[in-house]
Coordinates of C-alpha atoms in Angstrom, one line a residue:
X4 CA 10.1 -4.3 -4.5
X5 CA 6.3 -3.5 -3.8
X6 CA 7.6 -0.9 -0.6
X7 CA 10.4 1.3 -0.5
X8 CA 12.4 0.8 2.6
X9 CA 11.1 3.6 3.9
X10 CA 7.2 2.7 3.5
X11 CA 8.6 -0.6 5.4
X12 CA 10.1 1.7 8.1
X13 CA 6.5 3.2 8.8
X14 CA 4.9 -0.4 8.9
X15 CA 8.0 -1.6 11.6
X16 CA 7.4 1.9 13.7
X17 CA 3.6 0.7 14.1
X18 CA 4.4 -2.7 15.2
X19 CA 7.0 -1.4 17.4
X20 CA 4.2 1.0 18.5
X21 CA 1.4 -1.6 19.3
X22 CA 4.2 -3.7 21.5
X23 CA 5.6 -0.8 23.7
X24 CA 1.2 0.4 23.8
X25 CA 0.3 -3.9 24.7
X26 CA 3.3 -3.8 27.2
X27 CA 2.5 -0.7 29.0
X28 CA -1.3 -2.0 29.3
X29 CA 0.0 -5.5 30.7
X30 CA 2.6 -3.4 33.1
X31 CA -0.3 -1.5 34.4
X32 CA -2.3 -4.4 34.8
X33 CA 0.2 -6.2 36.7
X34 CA 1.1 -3.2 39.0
X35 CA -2.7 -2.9 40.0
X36 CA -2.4 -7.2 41.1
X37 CA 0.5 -6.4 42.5
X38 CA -1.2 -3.6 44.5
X39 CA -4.4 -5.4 45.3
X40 CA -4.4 -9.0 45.3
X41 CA -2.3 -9.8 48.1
X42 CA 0.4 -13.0 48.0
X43 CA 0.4 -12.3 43.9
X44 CA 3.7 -10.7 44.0
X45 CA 5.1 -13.7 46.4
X46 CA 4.2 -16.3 44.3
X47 CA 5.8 -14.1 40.7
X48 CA 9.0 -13.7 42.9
X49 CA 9.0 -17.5 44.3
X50 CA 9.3 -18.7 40.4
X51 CA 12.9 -17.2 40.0
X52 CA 14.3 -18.7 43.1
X53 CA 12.9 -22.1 42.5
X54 CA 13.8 -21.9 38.9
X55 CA 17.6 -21.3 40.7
X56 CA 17.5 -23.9 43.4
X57 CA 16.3 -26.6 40.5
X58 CA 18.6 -25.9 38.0
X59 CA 21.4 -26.2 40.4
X60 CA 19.8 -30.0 41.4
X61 CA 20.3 -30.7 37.7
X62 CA 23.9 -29.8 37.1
X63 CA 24.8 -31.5 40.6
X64 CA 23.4 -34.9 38.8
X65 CA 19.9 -34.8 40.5
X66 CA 18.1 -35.7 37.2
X67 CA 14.3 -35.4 38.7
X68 CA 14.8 -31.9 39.1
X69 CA 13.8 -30.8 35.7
X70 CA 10.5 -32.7 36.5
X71 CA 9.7 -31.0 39.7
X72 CA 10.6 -27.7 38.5
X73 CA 7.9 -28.1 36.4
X74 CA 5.2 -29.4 38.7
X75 CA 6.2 -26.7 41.5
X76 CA 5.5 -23.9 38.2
X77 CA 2.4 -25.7 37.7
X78 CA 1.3 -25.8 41.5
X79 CA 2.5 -21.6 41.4
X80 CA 0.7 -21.2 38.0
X81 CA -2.8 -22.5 39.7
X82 CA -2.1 -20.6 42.6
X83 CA -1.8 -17.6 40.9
X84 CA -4.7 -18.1 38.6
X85 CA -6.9 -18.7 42.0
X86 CA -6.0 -15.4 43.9
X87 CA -7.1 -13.3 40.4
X88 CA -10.3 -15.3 40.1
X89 CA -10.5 -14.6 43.9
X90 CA -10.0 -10.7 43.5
X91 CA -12.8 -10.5 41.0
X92 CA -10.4 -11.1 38.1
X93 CA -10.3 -13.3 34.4
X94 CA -7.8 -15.7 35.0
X95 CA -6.2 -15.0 31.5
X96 CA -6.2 -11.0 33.2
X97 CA -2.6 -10.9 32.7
X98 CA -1.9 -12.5 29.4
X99 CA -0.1 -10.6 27.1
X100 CA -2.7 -9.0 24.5
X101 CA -1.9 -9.0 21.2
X102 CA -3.5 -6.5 18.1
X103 CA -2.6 -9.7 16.2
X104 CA -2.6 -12.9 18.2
X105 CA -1.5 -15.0 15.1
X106 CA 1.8 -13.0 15.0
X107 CA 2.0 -12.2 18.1
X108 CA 2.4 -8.2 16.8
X109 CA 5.6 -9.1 15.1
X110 CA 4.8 -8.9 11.4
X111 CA 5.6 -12.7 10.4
X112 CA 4.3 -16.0 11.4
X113 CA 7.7 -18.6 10.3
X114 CA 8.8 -16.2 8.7
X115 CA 6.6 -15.1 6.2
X116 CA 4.4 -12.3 6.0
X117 CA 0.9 -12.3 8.3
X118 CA -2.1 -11.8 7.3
X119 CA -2.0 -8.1 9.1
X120 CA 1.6 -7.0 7.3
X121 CA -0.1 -7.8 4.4
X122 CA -2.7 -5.5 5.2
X123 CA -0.8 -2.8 6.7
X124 CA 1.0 -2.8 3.2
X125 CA -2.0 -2.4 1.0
X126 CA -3.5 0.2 3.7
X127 CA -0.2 2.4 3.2
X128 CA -0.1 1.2 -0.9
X129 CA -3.8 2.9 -1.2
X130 CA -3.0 6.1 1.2
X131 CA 0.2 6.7 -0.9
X132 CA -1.9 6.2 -4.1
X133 CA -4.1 9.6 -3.4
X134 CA -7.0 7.7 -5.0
X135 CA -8.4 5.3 -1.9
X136 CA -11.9 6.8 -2.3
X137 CA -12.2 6.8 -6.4
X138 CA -11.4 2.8 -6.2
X139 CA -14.4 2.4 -4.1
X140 CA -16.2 3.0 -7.5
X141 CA -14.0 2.9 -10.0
X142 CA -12.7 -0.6 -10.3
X143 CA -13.3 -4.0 -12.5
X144 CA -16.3 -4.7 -10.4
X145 CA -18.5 -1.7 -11.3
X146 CA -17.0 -1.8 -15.0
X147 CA -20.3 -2.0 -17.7
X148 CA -20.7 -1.9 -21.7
X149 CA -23.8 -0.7 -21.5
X150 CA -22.7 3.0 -22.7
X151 CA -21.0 1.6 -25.7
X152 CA -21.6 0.1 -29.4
X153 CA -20.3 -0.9 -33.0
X154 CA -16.6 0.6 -33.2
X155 CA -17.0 2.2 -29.6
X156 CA -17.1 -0.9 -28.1
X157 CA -14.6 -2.9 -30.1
X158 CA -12.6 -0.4 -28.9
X159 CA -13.1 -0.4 -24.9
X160 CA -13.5 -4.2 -25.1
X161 CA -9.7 -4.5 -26.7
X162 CA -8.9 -1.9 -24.2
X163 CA -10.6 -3.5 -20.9
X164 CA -8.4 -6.6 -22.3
X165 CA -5.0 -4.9 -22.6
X166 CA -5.5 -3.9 -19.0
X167 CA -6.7 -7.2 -17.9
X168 CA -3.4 -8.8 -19.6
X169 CA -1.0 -6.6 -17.8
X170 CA -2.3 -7.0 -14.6
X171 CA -2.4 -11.2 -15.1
X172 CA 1.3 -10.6 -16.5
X173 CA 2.7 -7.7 -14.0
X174 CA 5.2 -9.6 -12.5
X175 CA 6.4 -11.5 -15.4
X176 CA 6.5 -8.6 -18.4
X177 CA 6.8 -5.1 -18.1
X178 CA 4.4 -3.1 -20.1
X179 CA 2.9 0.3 -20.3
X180 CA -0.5 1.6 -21.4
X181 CA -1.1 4.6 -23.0
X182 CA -5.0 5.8 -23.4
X183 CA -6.2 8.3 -25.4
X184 CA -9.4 9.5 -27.2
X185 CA -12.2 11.4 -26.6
X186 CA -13.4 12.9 -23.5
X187 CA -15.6 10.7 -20.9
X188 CA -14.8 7.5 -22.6
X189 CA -13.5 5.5 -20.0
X190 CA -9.7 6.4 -20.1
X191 CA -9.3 7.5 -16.3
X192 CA -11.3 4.6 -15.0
X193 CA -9.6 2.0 -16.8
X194 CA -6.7 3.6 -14.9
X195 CA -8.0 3.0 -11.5
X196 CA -9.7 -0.4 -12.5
X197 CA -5.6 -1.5 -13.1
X198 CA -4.6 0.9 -9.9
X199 CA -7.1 -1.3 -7.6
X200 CA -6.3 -4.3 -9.4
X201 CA -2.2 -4.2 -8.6
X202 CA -3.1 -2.2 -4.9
X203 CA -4.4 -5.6 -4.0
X204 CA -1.7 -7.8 -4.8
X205 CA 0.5 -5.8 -3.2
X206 CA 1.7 -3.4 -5.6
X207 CA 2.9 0.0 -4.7
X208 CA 0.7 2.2 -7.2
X209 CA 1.0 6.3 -7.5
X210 CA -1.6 8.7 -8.9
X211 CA -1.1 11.7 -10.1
X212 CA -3.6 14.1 -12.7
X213 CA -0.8 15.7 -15.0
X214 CA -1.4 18.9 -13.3
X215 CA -0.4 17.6 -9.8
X216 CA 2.2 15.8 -10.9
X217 CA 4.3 19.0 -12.7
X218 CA 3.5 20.9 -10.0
X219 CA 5.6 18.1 -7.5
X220 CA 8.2 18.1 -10.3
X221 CA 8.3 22.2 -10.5
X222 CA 8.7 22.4 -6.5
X223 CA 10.9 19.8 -6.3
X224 CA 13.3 21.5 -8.6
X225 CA 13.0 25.2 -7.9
X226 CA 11.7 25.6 -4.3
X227 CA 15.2 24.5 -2.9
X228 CA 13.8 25.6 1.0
X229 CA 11.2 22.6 1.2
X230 CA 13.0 20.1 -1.2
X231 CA 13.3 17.6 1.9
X232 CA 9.4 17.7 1.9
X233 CA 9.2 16.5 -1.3
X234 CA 12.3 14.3 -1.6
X235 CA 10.1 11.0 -1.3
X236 CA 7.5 12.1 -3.3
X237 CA 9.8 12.6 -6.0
X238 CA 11.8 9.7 -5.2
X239 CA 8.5 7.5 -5.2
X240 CA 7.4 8.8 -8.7
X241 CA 10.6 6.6 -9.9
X242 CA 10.3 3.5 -7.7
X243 CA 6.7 3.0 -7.6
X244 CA 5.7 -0.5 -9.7
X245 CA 3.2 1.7 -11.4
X246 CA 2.5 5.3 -12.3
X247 CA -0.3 6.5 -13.5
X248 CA -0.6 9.8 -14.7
X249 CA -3.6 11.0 -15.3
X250 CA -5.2 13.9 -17.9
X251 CA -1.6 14.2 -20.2
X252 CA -2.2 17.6 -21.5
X253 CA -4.5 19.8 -19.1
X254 CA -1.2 21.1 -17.6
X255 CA 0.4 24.4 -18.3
X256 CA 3.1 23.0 -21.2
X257 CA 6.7 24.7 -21.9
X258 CA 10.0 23.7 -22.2
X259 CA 10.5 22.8 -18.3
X260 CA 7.3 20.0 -18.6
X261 CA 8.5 18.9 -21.6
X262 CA 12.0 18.2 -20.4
X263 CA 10.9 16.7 -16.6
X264 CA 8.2 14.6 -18.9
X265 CA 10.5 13.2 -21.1
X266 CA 13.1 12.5 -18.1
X267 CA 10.3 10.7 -15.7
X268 CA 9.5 8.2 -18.9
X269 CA 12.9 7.7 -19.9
X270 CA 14.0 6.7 -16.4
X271 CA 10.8 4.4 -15.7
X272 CA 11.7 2.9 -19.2
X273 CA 14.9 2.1 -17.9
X274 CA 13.9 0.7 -14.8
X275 CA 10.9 -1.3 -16.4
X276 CA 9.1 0.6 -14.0
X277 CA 5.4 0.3 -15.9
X278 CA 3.7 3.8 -16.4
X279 CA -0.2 4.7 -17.7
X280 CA -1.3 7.5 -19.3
X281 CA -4.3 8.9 -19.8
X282 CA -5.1 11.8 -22.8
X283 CA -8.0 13.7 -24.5
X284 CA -5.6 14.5 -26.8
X285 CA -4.9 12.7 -30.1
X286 CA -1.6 11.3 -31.4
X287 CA -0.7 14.4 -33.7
X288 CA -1.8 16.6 -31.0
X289 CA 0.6 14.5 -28.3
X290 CA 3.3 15.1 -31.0
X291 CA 2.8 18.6 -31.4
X292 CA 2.1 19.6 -27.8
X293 CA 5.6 18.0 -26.3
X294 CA 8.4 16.9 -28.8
X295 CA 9.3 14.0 -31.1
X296 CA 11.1 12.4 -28.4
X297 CA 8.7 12.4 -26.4
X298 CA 6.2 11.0 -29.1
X299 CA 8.8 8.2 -30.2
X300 CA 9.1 6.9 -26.6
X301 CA 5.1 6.4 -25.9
X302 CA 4.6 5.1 -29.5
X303 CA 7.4 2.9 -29.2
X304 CA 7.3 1.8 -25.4
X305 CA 3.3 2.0 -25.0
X306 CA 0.3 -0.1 -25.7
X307 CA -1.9 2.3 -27.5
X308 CA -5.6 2.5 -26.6
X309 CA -7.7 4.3 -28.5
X310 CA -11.0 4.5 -26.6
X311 CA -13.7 6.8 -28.6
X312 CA -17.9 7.2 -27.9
X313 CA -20.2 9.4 -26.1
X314 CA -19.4 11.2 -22.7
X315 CA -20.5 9.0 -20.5
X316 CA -20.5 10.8 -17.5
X317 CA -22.6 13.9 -18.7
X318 CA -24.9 10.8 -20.1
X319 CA -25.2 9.4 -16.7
X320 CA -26.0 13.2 -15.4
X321 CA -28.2 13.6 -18.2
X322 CA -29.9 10.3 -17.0
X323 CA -29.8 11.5 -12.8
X324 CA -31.5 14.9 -14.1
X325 CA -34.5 12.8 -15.8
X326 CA -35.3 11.5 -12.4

C-alpha cells in the first residue's frame, strides 16, 4: 500500500480541516445576510414550511404538489438572489466554497481518488522522503553522459537501465539495487533519479544517509523515554515501498549496526519491500566491514551496479572555479 494508514489519517484530518474552515466562512457569511439584508432570513425560513405544507399535499393524493413545490423554491431562490444583488452582494455570495470544487473537498470524485488526494499523497510521499529539495536536481531529467567514457560508461549506461527497469516493473517484480564503486560516480543520484521516479506514481519512498539511518535504529532501541517519537519512523523504514539508504559504510560500524543492518534487510526481503544501497566501498570491503550474512543477502538478493570514473562533482567544481 503506497500510505500507511496513518499517512492516510493526516491527509483525512486536512480534508476534514478545509470543510469545518469552508463552513465556518459560509456561517459567517450567512450571519452577516442575515444581519444586513433584511427579508433574507424570511425567505430561508419560508423554504422549510412550504417544503412541509407540500409534502403533506402529496401524501393526501394532491399529485401537482411536487410541481409547485418546486416553482414556489424557484420563485424563493430568485427572490433571494435579488435582495443580495440589492445589498451590494454576488449572487453566488453564499455558495458553498470549495478548496476543490471537483470533489467538493471530500477526497473522491465516484469513488475514486481526485486529482487533489492524489496530490496531497505525493506532497506528504516527498516530505516523508527527507529529499524534496535534492529531486529538484537530481532526477532522470537533469541525468547526462557527458562525464563518462569507454568502460565508465558501459557501466553507468547498464546502471541508468537497471534503474529504469525497476521503476517500469515496480509493481509487478520486486527488486533491489545495490550501487557501489568509486566516489562521485553517480551512485547517490541514480538513487534519487529512482526516488523521484516512484514519488510520482505514488510510491511511498524513504531516505536515509547510512549515518542517519543507525542513529534512528540506535534511539529507537536504547532511548526507551522518546521511543513513541520514533515509533513511526521506525515502523516506516519497514513498510515503505522503497528504502534507500544512502553512503553504506560512512557510519560508525560494530556489532549493534551490524546486527540492526542485517535485521532491516532481512525483513524487507521478506516483505518484498525493495531497498537501494548506495557504497564507496567495494565488495571485499562490504564483506569485511559487516559479516558474511550480510554479504550473502545483498549478493544474492541485489542487482549489483558497479559504477566506476572520475569524481564528477569536484569536476564540475573544478569547471565552476575556471569561470
Amino acid at each position: 500500500m503506497p500510505l500507511t494508514n496513518t499517512q492516510y489519517d493526516i491527509i483525512l484530518r486536512d480534508y476534514e480541516n478545509r470543510q469545518l474552515k469552508n463552513r465556518h466562512e459560509l456561517e459567517r457569511k450567512t450571519s452577516y445576510v442575515y444581519d444586513n439584508v433584511p427579508g433574507y432570513r424570511e425567505l430561508d425560513d419560508s423554504v422549510a414550511t412550504i417544503s412541509v405544507l407540500n409534502g403533506k399535499k402529496y401524501l393526501e393524493g394532491d399529485e401537482a404538489a411536487m410541481e409547485d413545490l418546486k416553482n414556489q423554491l424557484a420563485e424563493i431562490s430568485g427572490r433571494k438572489t435579488q435582495l443580495l444583488i440589492n445589498a451590494g452582494l454576488s449572487e453566488d455570495y453564499l455558495k458553498p466554497a470549495y478548496t476543490c470544487s471537483d470533489c467538493k473537498d471530500t477526497g473522491y470524485i465516484d469513488g475514486q481518488k481526485c486529482h487533489c488526494f492524489r496530490q496531497a499523497m505525493i506532497t506528504l510521499l516527498y516530505e516523508q522522503s527527507n529529499i524534496r529539495e535534492m529531486l529538484q536536481s537530481e532526477n532522470f531529467d537533469t541525468l547526462s553522459y557527458e562525464y563518462y567514457d569507454g568502460e565508465n560508461l558501459s557501466h553507468f549506461r547498464n546502471a541508468v537501465m537497471t534503474c529504469q527497469n525497476l521503476i517500469k516493473n515496480f509493481n509487478s517484480d520486486y527488486h533491489n539495487l545495490f550501487f557501489y564503486g568509486t566516489v562521485g560516480t553517480g551512485k547517490s543520484f541514480l538513487s534519487n533519479c529512482v526516488a523521484k521516479e516512484l514519488i510520482e506514481s505514488g510510491h511511498s519512498v524513504i531516505y536515509f544517509s547510512s549515518a542517519s539511518l543507525f542513529d534512528l535504529l540506535s534511539k529507537y532501541s536504547f532511548d526507551y523515554k522518546n521511543r513513541d517519537e520514533q515509533r513511526d519512523k521506525y515502523n516506516d523504514l519497514y513498510q515503505c515501498d522503497l528504502l534507500i539508504v544512502d553512503d553504506l559504510g560512512t557510519e560508525m560500524t560494530n556489532q549493534f549496526v551490524a546486527t540492526q543492518l542485517f535485521s532491516l534487510l532481512n525483513e524487507r526481503h521478506m516483505w518484498k519491500k525493495s531497498t537501494v544501497i548506495s557504497t564507496n566501498l567495494s565488495l571485499e570491503e562490504l564483506r569485511n566491514r559487516y559479516s558474511d550474512r550480510i554479504f550473502s543477502r545483498i549478493t544474492s538478493h541485489y542487482e549489483l551496479c558497479k559504477l566506476t570514473g572520475p569524481d564528477i562533482r569536484m569536476y564540475k567544481k573544478r569547471l565552476l572555479n575556471r569561470k
